[in-house]
Backbone as a printed PyTorch tensor [residue, N CA C, xyz], in Angstrom:
tensor([[[ 80.0220, 120.3060,  12.7800],
         [ 81.3180, 120.1910,  13.6760],
         [ 80.9880, 119.7820,  15.0770]],

        [[ 81.7020, 118.8490,  15.6020],
         [ 81.3870, 118.4520,  16.9910],
         [ 81.6660, 119.6270,  18.0130]],

        [[ 80.9430, 119.6720,  18.9360],
         [ 81.2030, 120.8430,  20.0070],
         [ 82.1940, 120.2760,  20.8970]],

        [[ 83.3690, 120.2400,  20.5310],
         [ 84.5600, 119.7270,  21.4640],
         [ 85.7260, 120.6930,  21.1510]],

        [[ 86.5130, 120.8980,  22.1360],
         [ 87.7690, 121.7200,  22.0740],
         [ 88.7810, 121.1490,  22.8480]],

        [[ 90.0200, 121.1880,  22.1890],
         [ 91.1760, 120.8090,  22.8550],
         [ 91.7220, 121.9070,  23.7070]],

        [[ 92.1750, 121.6470,  24.9340],
         [ 92.7820, 122.6160,  25.7180],
         [ 94.1870, 122.1020,  26.1100]],

        [[ 95.2750, 122.8830,  25.8980],
         [ 96.5980, 122.6670,  26.3710],
         [ 96.9980, 123.5730,  27.3660]],

        [[ 97.6520, 123.0490,  28.4360],
         [ 98.2280, 123.9020,  29.5370],
         [ 99.6480, 123.5670,  29.5030]],

        [[100.5410, 124.5550,  29.1150],
         [101.8330, 124.4250,  29.0790],
         [102.5850, 125.1340,  30.2860]],

        [[103.7460, 125.1400,  30.5490],
         [104.3740, 125.5080,  31.7620],
         [104.7020, 126.8700,  31.9740]],

        [[104.2000, 127.8160,  31.2700],
         [104.4190, 129.1880,  31.5540],
         [103.6670, 129.6580,  32.7720]],

        [[103.9900, 130.7790,  33.3380],
         [103.1780, 131.3920,  34.2360],
         [101.8490, 131.8420,  33.6780]],

        [[100.7330, 131.6640,  34.4920],
         [ 99.4710, 131.9480,  34.0180],
         [ 98.6430, 130.7080,  33.7120]],

        [[ 98.9010, 129.5950,  34.4730],
         [ 98.0790, 128.2890,  34.2010],
         [ 96.5790, 128.5850,  34.5850]],

        [[ 96.3820, 129.6870,  35.3330],
         [ 94.9720, 129.9850,  35.8220],
         [ 94.1860, 130.3070,  34.5500]],

        [[ 94.6940, 130.7040,  33.4380],
         [ 93.9090, 130.9660,  32.2840],
         [ 93.4410, 129.7090,  31.7250]],

        [[ 94.2390, 128.5940,  31.7350],
         [ 93.7300, 127.3410,  31.1820],
         [ 92.7410, 126.7720,  32.1980]],

        [[ 92.9660, 126.8810,  33.4390],
         [ 91.9130, 126.3320,  34.4500],
         [ 90.5250, 127.0080,  34.3340]],

        [[ 90.6210, 128.3080,  34.1100],
         [ 89.3150, 129.1010,  34.0090],
         [ 88.7810, 128.7350,  32.6820]],

        [[ 89.4660, 128.5370,  31.6540],
         [ 88.9880, 128.1220,  30.4910],
         [ 88.1030, 126.7580,  30.6150]],

        [[ 88.7110, 125.9750,  31.3030],
         [ 88.0380, 124.6780,  31.5140],
         [ 86.6400, 124.7930,  32.3540]],

        [[ 86.8510, 125.6030,  33.2700],
         [ 85.5390, 125.8420,  34.1220],
         [ 84.5460, 126.5520,  33.2040]],

        [[ 84.8420, 127.3810,  32.4870],
         [ 83.8610, 128.0460,  31.5590],
         [ 83.2220, 127.1590,  30.5260]],

        [[ 84.1610, 126.3460,  29.8400],
         [ 83.7510, 125.3530,  28.8150],
         [ 82.7450, 124.3590,  29.4290]],

        [[ 83.0910, 123.9320,  30.5910],
         [ 82.2510, 122.8950,  31.2210],
         [ 80.8060, 123.5150,  31.4970]],

        [[ 80.7690, 124.7470,  31.9990],
         [ 79.4510, 125.3800,  32.1140],
         [ 78.6950, 125.5160,  30.8490]],

        [[ 79.4620, 125.7540,  29.7540],
         [ 78.7900, 125.9290,  28.4820],
         [ 78.4950, 124.7200,  27.7740]],

        [[ 78.8350, 123.4620,  28.3580],
         [ 78.4070, 122.2010,  27.6620],
         [ 79.3860, 121.8440,  26.6310]],

        [[ 80.5090, 122.3410,  26.3980],
         [ 81.6220, 122.2320,  25.3900],
         [ 82.4100, 120.9510,  25.8070]],

        [[ 82.4470, 119.9420,  25.0780],
         [ 83.3060, 118.7520,  25.4200],
         [ 84.8140, 119.1300,  25.3090]],

        [[ 85.5520, 118.8550,  26.4890],
         [ 87.0680, 119.2150,  26.4110],
         [ 87.9310, 118.0380,  26.5300]],

        [[ 89.1220, 118.2660,  25.7060],
         [ 89.9850, 117.2640,  25.6670],
         [ 91.3480, 117.9510,  26.1760]],

        [[ 91.8640, 117.5260,  27.3080],
         [ 92.8840, 118.3140,  28.0210],
         [ 94.3410, 117.5000,  28.0190]],

        [[ 95.1700, 118.4200,  27.6330],
         [ 96.7430, 117.9170,  27.7940],
         [ 97.4330, 118.9550,  28.5780]],

        [[ 98.1040, 118.4160,  29.6500],
         [ 98.8590, 119.3460,  30.4830],
         [100.3400, 118.8300,  30.4680]],

        [[101.2430, 119.8500,  30.2520],
         [102.6350, 119.3130,  30.1520],
         [103.1240, 119.1090,  31.6440]],

        [[104.2130, 118.5330,  31.7910],
         [104.8350, 118.3110,  33.1600],
         [105.1180, 119.5520,  33.9100]],

        [[105.5970, 120.4250,  33.1040],
         [105.8650, 121.8120,  33.7360],
         [104.5840, 122.5340,  33.9350]],

        [[103.5520, 122.3620,  33.2640],
         [102.1610, 122.9480,  33.4950],
         [101.5950, 122.4390,  34.7220]],

        [[101.8340, 121.0750,  35.0240],
         [101.3030, 120.2900,  36.2120],
         [102.0670, 121.1380,  37.4970]],

        [[103.4300, 121.2380,  37.2730],
         [104.1670, 121.8900,  38.3800],
         [103.7220, 123.3350,  38.6470]],

        [[103.3340, 124.0720,  37.6150],
         [102.9140, 125.4970,  37.8370],
         [101.5170, 125.4430,  38.4090]],

        [[100.6560, 124.4860,  38.1600],
         [ 99.3960, 124.5360,  38.8670],
         [ 99.5560, 124.4140,  40.3550]],

        [[100.5890, 123.6070,  40.7510],
         [100.8480, 123.4220,  42.1500],
         [101.4450, 124.8500,  42.7590]],

        [[102.3220, 125.4120,  42.0210],
         [102.9910, 126.5120,  42.4490],
         [102.1360, 127.8540,  42.5350]],

        [[101.2870, 128.0250,  41.5160],
         [100.5550, 129.2480,  41.2570],
         [ 99.1590, 129.2450,  41.8250]],

        [[ 98.5440, 128.0760,  41.8870],
         [ 97.1740, 128.0020,  42.2840],
         [ 96.9210, 127.1280,  43.5190]],

        [[ 95.6900, 127.1570,  43.8860],
         [ 95.2500, 126.3490,  45.0590],
         [ 94.6850, 125.1880,  44.6710]],

        [[ 94.5720, 124.8670,  43.3430],
         [ 94.1470, 123.6040,  42.7810],
         [ 95.1040, 122.5220,  42.8720]],

        [[ 94.6000, 121.3390,  43.0780],
         [ 95.4350, 120.1200,  42.7940],
         [ 95.3700, 119.7640,  41.3490]],

        [[ 96.4030, 119.1050,  40.8730],
         [ 96.3470, 118.7130,  39.3960],
         [ 95.2400, 117.8050,  39.1040]],

        [[ 94.9220, 116.9310,  39.9510],
         [ 93.8110, 115.9530,  39.7740],
         [ 92.4760, 116.8360,  39.5860]],

        [[ 92.3620, 117.7510,  40.4070],
         [ 91.2210, 118.6790,  40.4010],
         [ 91.0420, 119.2940,  38.9790]],

        [[ 92.1050, 119.6720,  38.3880],
         [ 92.0750, 120.4090,  36.9750],
         [ 91.7620, 119.2000,  36.0570]],

        [[ 92.4030, 118.0630,  36.1080],
         [ 92.1520, 117.0100,  35.2340],
         [ 90.6880, 116.6310,  35.1870]],

        [[ 90.0400, 116.6410,  36.4640],
         [ 88.7290, 116.1740,  36.5490],
         [ 87.7810, 117.1890,  35.8500]],

        [[ 88.2990, 118.4810,  35.5990],
         [ 87.2070, 119.4030,  34.9900],
         [ 87.1210, 119.0870,  33.4590]],

        [[ 87.9630, 118.2790,  32.9090],
         [ 87.8300, 117.9260,  31.3760],
         [ 87.0870, 116.7230,  31.2420]],

        [[ 86.5170, 116.5590,  30.0330],
         [ 85.8500, 115.2640,  29.7970],
         [ 86.8410, 114.1690,  29.3350]],

        [[ 87.9050, 114.5160,  28.8070],
         [ 88.8920, 113.5110,  28.2840],
         [ 90.3560, 114.2440,  28.7560]],

        [[ 91.2290, 113.3110,  29.2150],
         [ 92.5060, 113.9140,  29.4910],
         [ 93.5580, 112.8090,  28.8080]],

        [[ 94.6740, 113.4180,  28.4730],
         [ 95.7910, 112.6930,  27.8790],
         [ 97.1210, 112.9990,  28.4920]],

        [[ 98.0830, 112.0670,  28.5620],
         [ 99.4260, 112.4060,  28.9850],
         [100.1170, 112.9590,  27.7170]],

        [[101.0870, 113.7430,  27.9930],
         [101.6590, 114.5300,  26.8270],
         [102.6340, 113.6400,  26.1120]],

        [[102.7970, 112.4380,  26.4990],
         [103.6940, 111.3910,  25.7440],
         [102.7700, 110.5820,  24.7740]],

        [[101.4200, 110.6080,  24.9650],
         [100.5460, 109.7980,  24.2230],
         [100.3260, 110.2830,  22.6680]],

        [[101.4070, 110.1410,  21.8800],
         [101.2110, 110.5000,  20.5790],
         [100.1700, 109.7900,  19.8080]],

        [[ 99.6290, 108.7530,  20.2320],
         [ 98.6620, 107.8400,  19.5810],
         [ 97.1670, 108.1740,  20.0260]],

        [[ 97.0360, 109.4520,  20.7210],
         [ 95.7640, 109.8430,  21.3000],
         [ 94.8760, 110.2230,  20.1550]],

        [[ 93.5860, 110.2950,  20.2960],
         [ 92.6270, 110.7350,  19.2280],
         [ 92.8650, 112.0440,  18.7290]],

        [[ 93.3550, 112.9540,  19.6240],
         [ 93.5260, 114.4270,  19.2990],
         [ 94.8220, 114.5220,  18.4420]],

        [[ 95.5500, 113.4170,  18.2510],
         [ 96.7330, 113.5060,  17.4240],
         [ 96.3780, 113.2500,  15.8940]],

        [[ 95.1050, 113.0310,  15.6670],
         [ 94.7090, 112.7210,  14.3500],
         [ 93.7540, 113.8450,  13.7390]],

        [[ 93.9220, 114.2780,  12.5020],
         [ 93.0330, 115.1900,  11.9360],
         [ 91.6030, 114.6580,  11.7010]],

        [[ 91.4710, 113.2560,  11.6530],
         [ 90.1090, 112.8400,  11.4930],
         [ 89.2000, 112.8910,  12.7810]],

        [[ 89.8700, 113.3240,  13.8840],
         [ 89.1360, 113.6480,  15.0880],
         [ 88.5210, 115.0260,  14.9630]],

        [[ 87.3100, 115.2110,  14.8250],
         [ 86.7900, 116.5640,  14.6110],
         [ 86.6240, 117.3200,  15.8060]],

        [[ 87.0550, 118.6510,  15.7380],
         [ 87.0360, 119.5180,  16.8120],
         [ 86.5580, 120.7760,  16.3750]],

        [[ 86.3880, 121.8900,  17.3930],
         [ 86.3150, 123.2830,  17.1050],
         [ 87.6910, 123.9370,  16.9160]],

        [[ 88.6160, 123.2770,  17.4300],
         [ 89.9510, 123.7860,  17.4280],
         [ 90.6490, 123.6130,  18.6630]],

        [[ 91.6470, 124.3790,  19.0920],
         [ 92.5580, 124.1030,  20.2650],
         [ 92.9190, 125.5250,  20.8840]],

        [[ 93.0930, 125.4540,  22.1880],
         [ 93.4720, 126.7110,  22.8670],
         [ 94.6860, 126.2160,  23.6830]],

        [[ 95.8300, 126.8510,  23.6880],
         [ 96.9360, 126.5890,  24.4980],
         [ 97.0650, 127.8050,  25.4640]],

        [[ 96.8390, 127.5300,  26.8250],
         [ 96.7180, 128.5700,  27.7640],
         [ 97.2790, 128.1220,  29.0860]],

        [[ 98.3480, 128.5540,  29.4540],
         [ 99.2050, 129.4330,  28.6360],
         [100.2270, 128.6620,  27.7670]],

        [[100.7780, 129.3710,  26.9230],
         [101.7410, 128.8540,  25.8340],
         [103.1140, 129.3360,  26.1580]],

        [[103.9490, 128.3480,  26.2140],
         [105.3930, 128.7350,  26.5280],
         [106.1630, 128.9840,  25.2500]],

        [[107.4020, 129.5170,  25.4770],
         [108.2930, 129.7560,  24.2770],
         [108.4890, 128.3800,  23.6870]],

        [[108.8210, 127.4890,  24.4410],
         [109.2250, 126.0900,  23.9240],
         [108.0230, 125.5680,  23.0830]],

        [[106.7560, 125.5780,  23.6670],
         [105.6410, 125.0840,  22.9200],
         [105.2900, 125.9060,  21.6380]],

        [[105.5600, 127.2860,  21.8520],
         [105.3940, 128.1100,  20.5590],
         [106.4120, 127.6240,  19.4520]],

        [[107.7030, 127.3790,  19.8990],
         [108.7940, 127.0600,  18.9340],
         [108.3220, 125.7340,  18.3220]],

        [[107.9180, 124.7960,  19.1750],
         [107.5330, 123.4990,  18.5770],
         [106.4450, 123.6640,  17.5580]],

        [[105.3370, 124.4160,  17.7470],
         [104.2330, 124.6860,  16.9550],
         [104.6870, 125.2950,  15.6130]],

        [[105.5120, 126.3240,  15.7710],
         [105.9250, 127.1440,  14.7080],
         [106.8540, 126.3800,  13.7340]],

        [[107.5030, 125.4120,  14.2740],
         [108.3530, 124.5770,  13.4310],
         [107.8240, 123.1540,  13.1220]],

        [[106.6960, 122.9350,  13.4890],
         [106.0400, 121.5520,  13.4320],
         [106.7790, 120.5810,  13.9190]],

        [[107.5380, 120.8170,  15.0670],
         [108.4290, 119.8510,  15.6840],
         [107.4780, 119.0060,  16.7780]],

        [[106.9230, 118.0420,  16.2610],
         [105.9600, 117.1990,  17.0710],
         [106.4880, 116.3140,  18.0550]],

        [[107.1400, 116.7580,  19.1550],
         [107.8790, 115.9040,  20.1390],
         [106.9240, 115.5150,  21.1650]],

        [[105.8210, 116.1060,  21.2320],
         [104.8450, 115.7040,  22.3440],
         [103.4010, 115.9240,  21.8790]],

        [[102.4370, 115.4420,  22.5990],
         [101.0540, 115.3780,  22.2510],
         [100.4800, 116.8180,  22.1220]],

        [[100.9620, 117.7430,  23.0290],
         [100.3960, 119.0990,  23.0320],
         [100.8080, 119.7780,  21.6280]],

        [[102.0270, 119.6780,  21.3110],
         [102.4730, 120.2790,  20.0800],
         [101.8080, 119.6160,  18.7850]],

        [[101.8410, 118.1500,  18.9220],
         [101.1510, 117.5410,  17.7260],
         [ 99.7100, 117.8580,  17.6180]],

        [[ 98.9350, 117.9880,  18.6720],
         [ 97.5510, 118.2750,  18.5080],
         [ 97.3600, 119.6470,  17.9160]],

        [[ 98.2290, 120.7300,  18.3220],
         [ 98.1700, 122.0490,  17.7100],
         [ 98.5270, 121.8980,  16.2720]],

        [[ 99.4680, 121.1920,  15.8750],
         [ 99.9300, 121.0350,  14.5810],
         [ 98.7990, 120.5300,  13.5380]],

        [[ 98.2050, 119.5220,  14.1720],
         [ 97.0380, 118.8820,  13.5290],
         [ 95.9120, 119.8840,  13.2890]],

        [[ 95.5420, 120.6830,  14.1860],
         [ 94.4290, 121.6370,  14.0370],
         [ 94.7690, 122.5810,  12.9650]],

        [[ 96.1680, 122.9630,  12.8690],
         [ 96.4660, 123.8950,  11.7990],
         [ 96.6020, 123.3320,  10.4370]],

        [[ 96.9440, 122.1190,  10.3600],
         [ 96.9200, 121.4660,   9.0460],
         [ 95.5640, 121.2550,   8.5000]],

        [[ 94.6100, 121.1210,   9.5390],
         [ 93.1190, 120.9770,   9.1320],
         [ 92.4270, 122.2950,   8.9740]],

        [[ 93.1190, 123.3640,   9.1890],
         [ 92.6190, 124.7180,   8.9850],
         [ 91.5440, 124.9590,   9.9890]],

        [[ 91.7900, 124.5570,  11.2970],
         [ 90.9510, 124.7590,  12.3700],
         [ 91.5470, 125.9170,  13.2100]],

        [[ 90.7710, 126.3620,  14.1620],
         [ 91.1690, 127.5680,  14.9660],
         [ 92.1200, 127.2110,  16.0440]],

        [[ 93.2300, 127.6950,  16.2010],
         [ 94.1790, 127.4340,  17.1460],
         [ 94.5860, 128.9460,  17.9380]],

        [[ 94.3470, 128.9390,  19.2350],
         [ 94.6490, 130.2120,  20.0360],
         [ 95.7340, 129.9640,  20.9810]],

        [[ 96.7580, 130.7570,  20.8120],
         [ 97.8870, 130.6420,  21.7510],
         [ 98.1050, 131.7990,  22.5710]],

        [[ 97.8490, 131.5640,  23.9580],
         [ 97.9320, 132.6080,  24.8960],
         [ 99.4510, 132.6180,  25.3050]],

        [[100.2540, 133.2560,  24.5330],
         [101.7010, 133.3090,  24.6180],
         [101.9710, 134.1970,  25.8770]],

        [[102.6180, 133.5920,  26.9090],
         [102.8040, 134.2890,  28.2230],
         [104.3860, 134.4460,  28.3580]],

        [[104.9650, 135.6050,  27.8170],
         [106.3670, 135.8790,  27.9630],
         [106.6430, 137.3470,  27.7080]],

        [[107.4710, 138.0370,  28.5030],
         [107.9240, 139.2960,  28.3430],
         [109.1040, 139.6000,  29.1240]],

        [[110.0300, 140.6000,  28.5820],
         [109.9660, 141.0400,  27.2960],
         [110.2840, 140.0730,  26.0900]],

        [[110.1720, 140.5690,  24.9760],
         [110.4070, 139.6340,  23.8620],
         [111.6060, 140.0660,  22.9800]],

        [[112.3850, 139.1710,  22.6530],
         [113.3930, 139.2940,  21.6720],
         [113.0140, 138.9650,  20.2680]],

        [[113.9140, 139.1860,  19.2610],
         [113.4580, 139.0310,  17.8480],
         [113.2220, 137.5220,  17.6240]],

        [[113.8490, 136.6680,  18.2810],
         [113.5900, 135.2220,  18.2170],
         [112.1770, 134.9170,  18.5780]],

        [[111.6330, 135.4080,  19.6640],
         [110.2640, 135.2860,  20.0880],
         [109.2560, 135.8570,  18.8780]],

        [[109.5770, 137.0030,  18.5280],
         [108.8160, 137.6960,  17.4590],
         [108.7630, 136.8980,  16.1520]],

        [[109.8010, 136.3240,  15.8280],
         [109.8720, 135.4910,  14.5600],
         [109.0200, 134.3180,  14.7310]],

        [[109.0720, 133.6430,  15.8590],
         [108.2450, 132.4960,  16.1860],
         [106.7910, 132.9140,  16.0610]],

        [[106.3410, 133.9900,  16.6940],
         [104.9710, 134.3880,  16.8040],
         [104.5280, 134.6510,  15.3660]],

        [[105.3900, 135.3330,  14.6230],
         [104.9500, 135.6230,  13.1590],
         [104.7390, 134.2890,  12.2420]],

        [[105.7510, 133.4060,  12.6160],
         [105.6960, 132.1180,  11.9220],
         [104.4820, 131.4120,  12.1910]],

        [[104.1200, 131.2830,  13.5460],
         [102.9510, 130.5430,  14.0040],
         [101.6660, 131.2720,  13.2690]],

        [[101.6450, 132.5410,  13.3990],
         [100.5210, 133.2840,  12.8110],
         [100.4110, 133.0970,  11.2630]],

        [[101.5060, 133.0320,  10.5560],
         [101.4550, 132.7490,   9.1720],
         [100.9270, 131.3740,   8.9130]],

        [[101.0870, 130.5030,   9.7180],
         [100.5000, 129.0040,   9.6620],
         [ 99.0850, 129.0920,   9.8880]],

        [[ 98.5440, 130.0110,  10.6730],
         [ 97.1060, 130.0530,  10.9190],
         [ 96.6990, 130.1400,  12.3960]],

        [[ 97.8270, 130.2400,  13.2470],
         [ 97.4020, 130.2810,  14.6260],
         [ 97.1190, 131.7090,  14.9670]],

        [[ 96.2630, 131.8310,  16.0620],
         [ 95.8620, 133.2210,  16.3980],
         [ 96.5070, 133.4930,  17.7050]],

        [[ 97.2980, 134.6090,  17.7500],
         [ 98.0520, 134.8730,  18.9220],
         [ 97.2520, 135.8150,  19.9320]],

        [[ 96.9570, 135.3330,  21.1630],
         [ 96.1790, 136.1660,  21.9250],
         [ 96.9570, 136.2950,  23.2440]],

        [[ 97.8680, 137.1520,  23.3110],
         [ 98.5320, 137.3650,  24.7340],
         [ 97.5800, 137.7740,  25.7170]],

        [[ 97.6650, 137.2690,  26.9680],
         [ 96.7560, 137.6200,  28.0720],
         [ 97.1160, 139.0370,  28.5510]],

        [[ 96.8240, 140.0450,  27.5990],
         [ 96.9390, 141.3840,  28.0340],
         [ 95.6310, 142.0410,  28.5160]],

        [[ 95.6130, 142.4720,  29.6770],
         [ 94.2600, 142.8750,  30.2970],
         [ 93.8050, 144.2660,  29.6900]],

        [[ 92.5960, 144.4020,  29.6100],
         [ 91.9490, 145.6920,  29.3250],
         [ 91.3890, 146.3710,  30.5690]],

        [[ 91.2230, 147.6760,  30.6110],
         [ 90.7960, 148.2930,  31.8760],
         [ 89.5840, 149.2450,  31.6260]],

        [[ 89.1210, 149.2520,  30.4500],
         [ 87.8790, 150.0110,  30.0590],
         [ 86.6850, 149.5170,  30.9900]],

        [[ 86.7260, 148.3440,  31.2810],
         [ 85.4850, 147.7380,  31.8880],
         [ 85.7550, 147.9010,  33.4940]],

        [[ 86.8050, 148.5110,  33.9190],
         [ 86.9890, 148.7160,  35.3080],
         [ 87.0120, 147.5050,  36.2110]],

        [[ 88.0210, 146.6730,  36.0510],
         [ 88.1140, 145.3200,  36.7220],
         [ 88.2290, 145.6290,  38.1750]],

        [[ 87.6660, 144.8770,  39.0830],
         [ 87.8050, 145.0870,  40.3830],
         [ 88.5950, 143.9210,  41.0500]],

        [[ 88.7010, 142.8290,  40.3600],
         [ 89.3140, 141.6540,  41.0070],
         [ 90.2740, 141.1110,  39.9680]],

        [[ 91.0740, 140.1050,  40.3760],
         [ 91.9990, 139.3890,  39.3820],
         [ 91.1350, 138.5570,  38.5770]],

        [[ 90.0670, 137.9730,  39.2000],
         [ 89.1110, 137.1500,  38.2900],
         [ 88.7160, 137.8910,  37.1880]],

        [[ 88.3410, 139.3160,  37.2890],
         [ 87.8610, 140.0890,  36.2740],
         [ 88.8820, 140.2350,  35.1920]],

        [[ 90.0300, 140.3460,  35.6030],
         [ 91.1910, 140.4160,  34.4840],
         [ 91.3460, 139.0990,  33.8760]],

        [[ 91.4240, 137.9600,  34.4910],
         [ 91.3700, 136.6560,  33.8460],
         [ 90.2780, 136.4610,  32.9750]],

        [[ 89.0780, 136.7270,  33.4450],
         [ 87.9580, 136.5170,  32.5300],
         [ 87.8950, 137.2330,  31.3240]],

        [[ 88.4200, 138.3960,  31.2250],
         [ 88.4380, 139.3220,  29.9720],
         [ 89.4140, 138.5840,  29.0050]],

        [[ 90.4640, 137.9920,  29.3270],
         [ 91.3430, 137.3950,  28.5110],
         [ 90.7720, 136.0190,  27.9450]],

        [[ 90.2020, 135.3380,  28.8620],
         [ 89.4830, 134.1190,  28.4960],
         [ 88.3600, 134.3280,  27.5330]],

        [[ 87.5010, 135.3590,  27.8630],
         [ 86.3910, 135.9210,  27.0290],
         [ 86.8590, 136.2830,  25.5170]],

        [[ 88.1410, 136.7950,  25.3530],
         [ 88.6120, 137.0570,  24.1470],
         [ 88.9080, 135.8020,  23.2680]],

        [[ 89.4000, 134.7780,  23.9490],
         [ 89.6530, 133.6000,  23.3330],
         [ 88.2470, 132.9150,  22.8330]],

        [[ 87.1750, 132.8670,  23.7700],
         [ 85.9950, 132.3720,  23.4480],
         [ 85.2410, 133.0890,  22.2840]],

        [[ 85.5690, 134.5470,  22.2000],
         [ 85.0770, 135.2140,  20.9820],
         [ 85.5700, 134.7380,  19.6980]],

        [[ 86.9180, 134.4240,  19.8600],
         [ 87.5710, 133.8810,  18.6640],
         [ 87.0340, 132.5100,  18.2010]],

        [[ 86.9260, 131.6650,  19.1330],
         [ 86.3720, 130.3560,  18.9140],
         [ 85.0450, 130.2900,  18.3010]],

        [[ 84.2250, 131.2910,  18.9170],
         [ 82.8180, 131.4150,  18.5020],
         [ 81.8940, 130.8800,  19.5540]],

        [[ 82.2210, 131.0070,  20.7650],
         [ 81.4520, 130.5130,  21.8270],
         [ 80.9600, 131.6770,  22.6170]],

        [[ 79.5510, 131.7210,  22.8160],
         [ 78.9620, 132.8560,  23.5050],
         [ 79.2340, 132.8390,  25.0280]],

        [[ 79.4260, 134.0420,  25.5670],
         [ 79.6320, 134.1540,  26.9950],
         [ 79.2320, 135.5510,  27.4460]],

        [[ 79.3180, 135.6480,  28.8720],
         [ 79.2310, 137.0540,  29.3990],
         [ 80.1870, 137.2750,  30.5010]],

        [[ 81.4660, 136.9690,  30.1740],
         [ 82.5470, 137.0470,  31.1520],
         [ 83.0590, 138.3940,  31.4570]],

        [[ 82.7910, 139.3440,  30.5310],
         [ 83.3080, 140.6230,  30.7570],
         [ 82.2110, 141.6170,  30.0820]],

        [[ 82.4140, 142.8740,  30.5400],
         [ 81.5650, 143.9060,  29.9400],
         [ 82.1640, 144.5220,  28.6490]],

        [[ 81.4690, 144.4370,  27.6090],
         [ 81.9940, 144.8220,  26.2610],
         [ 81.8970, 146.3700,  26.1620]],

        [[ 82.7970, 146.9650,  25.3840],
         [ 82.7700, 148.3550,  25.1160],
         [ 81.5150, 148.8040,  24.3280]],

        [[ 80.8860, 149.6400,  24.8340],
         [ 79.6970, 150.1760,  24.0460],
         [ 79.6280, 151.6780,  24.0410]],

        [[ 80.6730, 152.3930,  24.2380],
         [ 80.7420, 153.8060,  24.1070],
         [ 80.0360, 154.4860,  25.3450]],

        [[ 79.4380, 153.8410,  26.1950],
         [ 78.6800, 154.5370,  27.3240],
         [ 79.6930, 155.2390,  28.2400]],

        [[ 80.8410, 154.7700,  28.5410],
         [ 81.8050, 155.3200,  29.3890],
         [ 82.1780, 156.7740,  28.6920]],

        [[ 82.4330, 156.7480,  27.4910],
         [ 82.8710, 158.0110,  26.7760],
         [ 81.7770, 158.9870,  26.7820]],

        [[ 80.4150, 158.5240,  26.5210],
         [ 79.3120, 159.3610,  26.7940],
         [ 79.1780, 159.9790,  28.0580]],

        [[ 79.4650, 159.1720,  29.1090],
         [ 79.4440, 159.8470,  30.4520],
         [ 80.4580, 160.8370,  30.6250]],

        [[ 81.6970, 160.5000,  30.1000],
         [ 82.7110, 161.4280,  30.2280],
         [ 82.5380, 162.7410,  29.4480]],

        [[ 81.8940, 162.7320,  28.4000],
         [ 81.6660, 163.9070,  27.4450],
         [ 80.4740, 164.7320,  28.2100]],

        [[ 79.5080, 164.0790,  28.7270],
         [ 78.3870, 164.6290,  29.4020],
         [ 78.8530, 165.3640,  30.6790]],

        [[ 79.8380, 164.7290,  31.3790],
         [ 80.4030, 165.2450,  32.5190],
         [ 81.2750, 166.5750,  32.1930]],

        [[ 81.9920, 166.3710,  31.1250],
         [ 82.7950, 167.5560,  30.7420],
         [ 81.8650, 168.7750,  30.2020]],

        [[ 80.7210, 168.5170,  29.4840],
         [ 79.9220, 169.4440,  29.0970],
         [ 79.2920, 170.0800,  30.3610]],

        [[ 78.8570, 169.3280,  31.3210],
         [ 78.3480, 169.8850,  32.4250],
         [ 79.2350, 170.8100,  33.1700]],

        [[ 80.4130, 170.4150,  33.1620],
         [ 81.5210, 171.2710,  33.7940],
         [ 81.8280, 172.4890,  33.1220]],

        [[ 81.6660, 172.5160,  31.7730],
         [ 81.9640, 173.7330,  31.0830],
         [ 80.6580, 174.6540,  31.3080]],

        [[ 79.4480, 174.1080,  31.3130],
         [ 78.2480, 174.9030,  31.5130],
         [ 78.2780, 175.5820,  32.9930]],

        [[ 78.8750, 174.8740,  33.9820],
         [ 78.7740, 175.4030,  35.2270],
         [ 79.9000, 176.5330,  35.2230]],

        [[ 81.0830, 176.3900,  34.6310],
         [ 82.0010, 177.4140,  34.5750],
         [ 81.4950, 178.7210,  33.9520]],

        [[ 80.8010, 178.4570,  32.8200],
         [ 80.1340, 179.6160,  32.1300],
         [ 79.0930, 180.4440,  33.0040]],

        [[ 78.3160, 179.5860,  33.8430],
         [ 77.3760, 180.2220,  34.5590],
         [ 78.0250, 181.0430,  35.6470]],

        [[ 79.1670, 180.3690,  36.2780],
         [ 79.8770, 181.0700,  37.3760],
         [ 80.5580, 182.3640,  36.8930]],

        [[ 81.0510, 182.2630,  35.6650],
         [ 81.6090, 183.5270,  35.0860],
         [ 80.5920, 184.7300,  34.8780]],

        [[ 79.3670, 184.1160,  34.4520],
         [ 78.2420, 185.1830,  34.3270],
         [ 78.0030, 185.8380,  35.7040]],

        [[ 77.7220, 185.0090,  36.7070],
         [ 77.4540, 185.5010,  37.9360],
         [ 78.4110, 186.5010,  38.4650]],

        [[ 79.7500, 186.1430,  38.2910],
         [ 80.7960, 186.9830,  38.6630],
         [ 80.7960, 188.4580,  37.9040]],

        [[ 80.4040, 188.3300,  36.5880],
         [ 80.1910, 189.5590,  35.7520],
         [ 79.1180, 190.3760,  36.4250]],

        [[ 77.9620, 189.8500,  36.7410],
         [ 76.7760, 190.4490,  37.2430],
         [ 77.0310, 191.2510,  38.5670]],

        [[ 77.8970, 190.4980,  39.3820],
         [ 78.2550, 191.1400,  40.6060],
         [ 79.0830, 192.3370,  40.5100]]])
């Protein structure tokens, strides 16, 4: 399988996840094929300090969202899969219902029909039943739902730490090695247990000293 990945950036808040994904994939030598919706381009300008052209330049190949004849619209174009980061409700709905009105949705639909990996960083809250039905429908079709929900066991110090953890979870799913975040290894729990045990021993010693006095 070719080491190439399709990246879609839809118009939800959180376009930085897609941008960071492109940066990491470039450093990893993964060939990237990028589709940004018009709303996604607008959010890049609203939410980040990047120019849209700068983000486009991070990818090896770029496509307009109207280009239904692009290579990524065909199952014969071999890839590792696709990541949509972030994924809007509209894009989720299109994918879940195979409503291929644009290239971003068509590319995701193609990956699913070819049984390749599709990661959706769905960025919406709170959720009503319609959202939940769509998420279930997409999951039943083979998509992997990865909401960008931060973990805190690794004690993130910056926003970058939080972004990297979510991006890293996607890379884990795709099967790309990285060192974007500290993995859970039980060491924090061991420290906590040792500290607790040390505290109990100190209390016991203090009580014995009081009894002697």
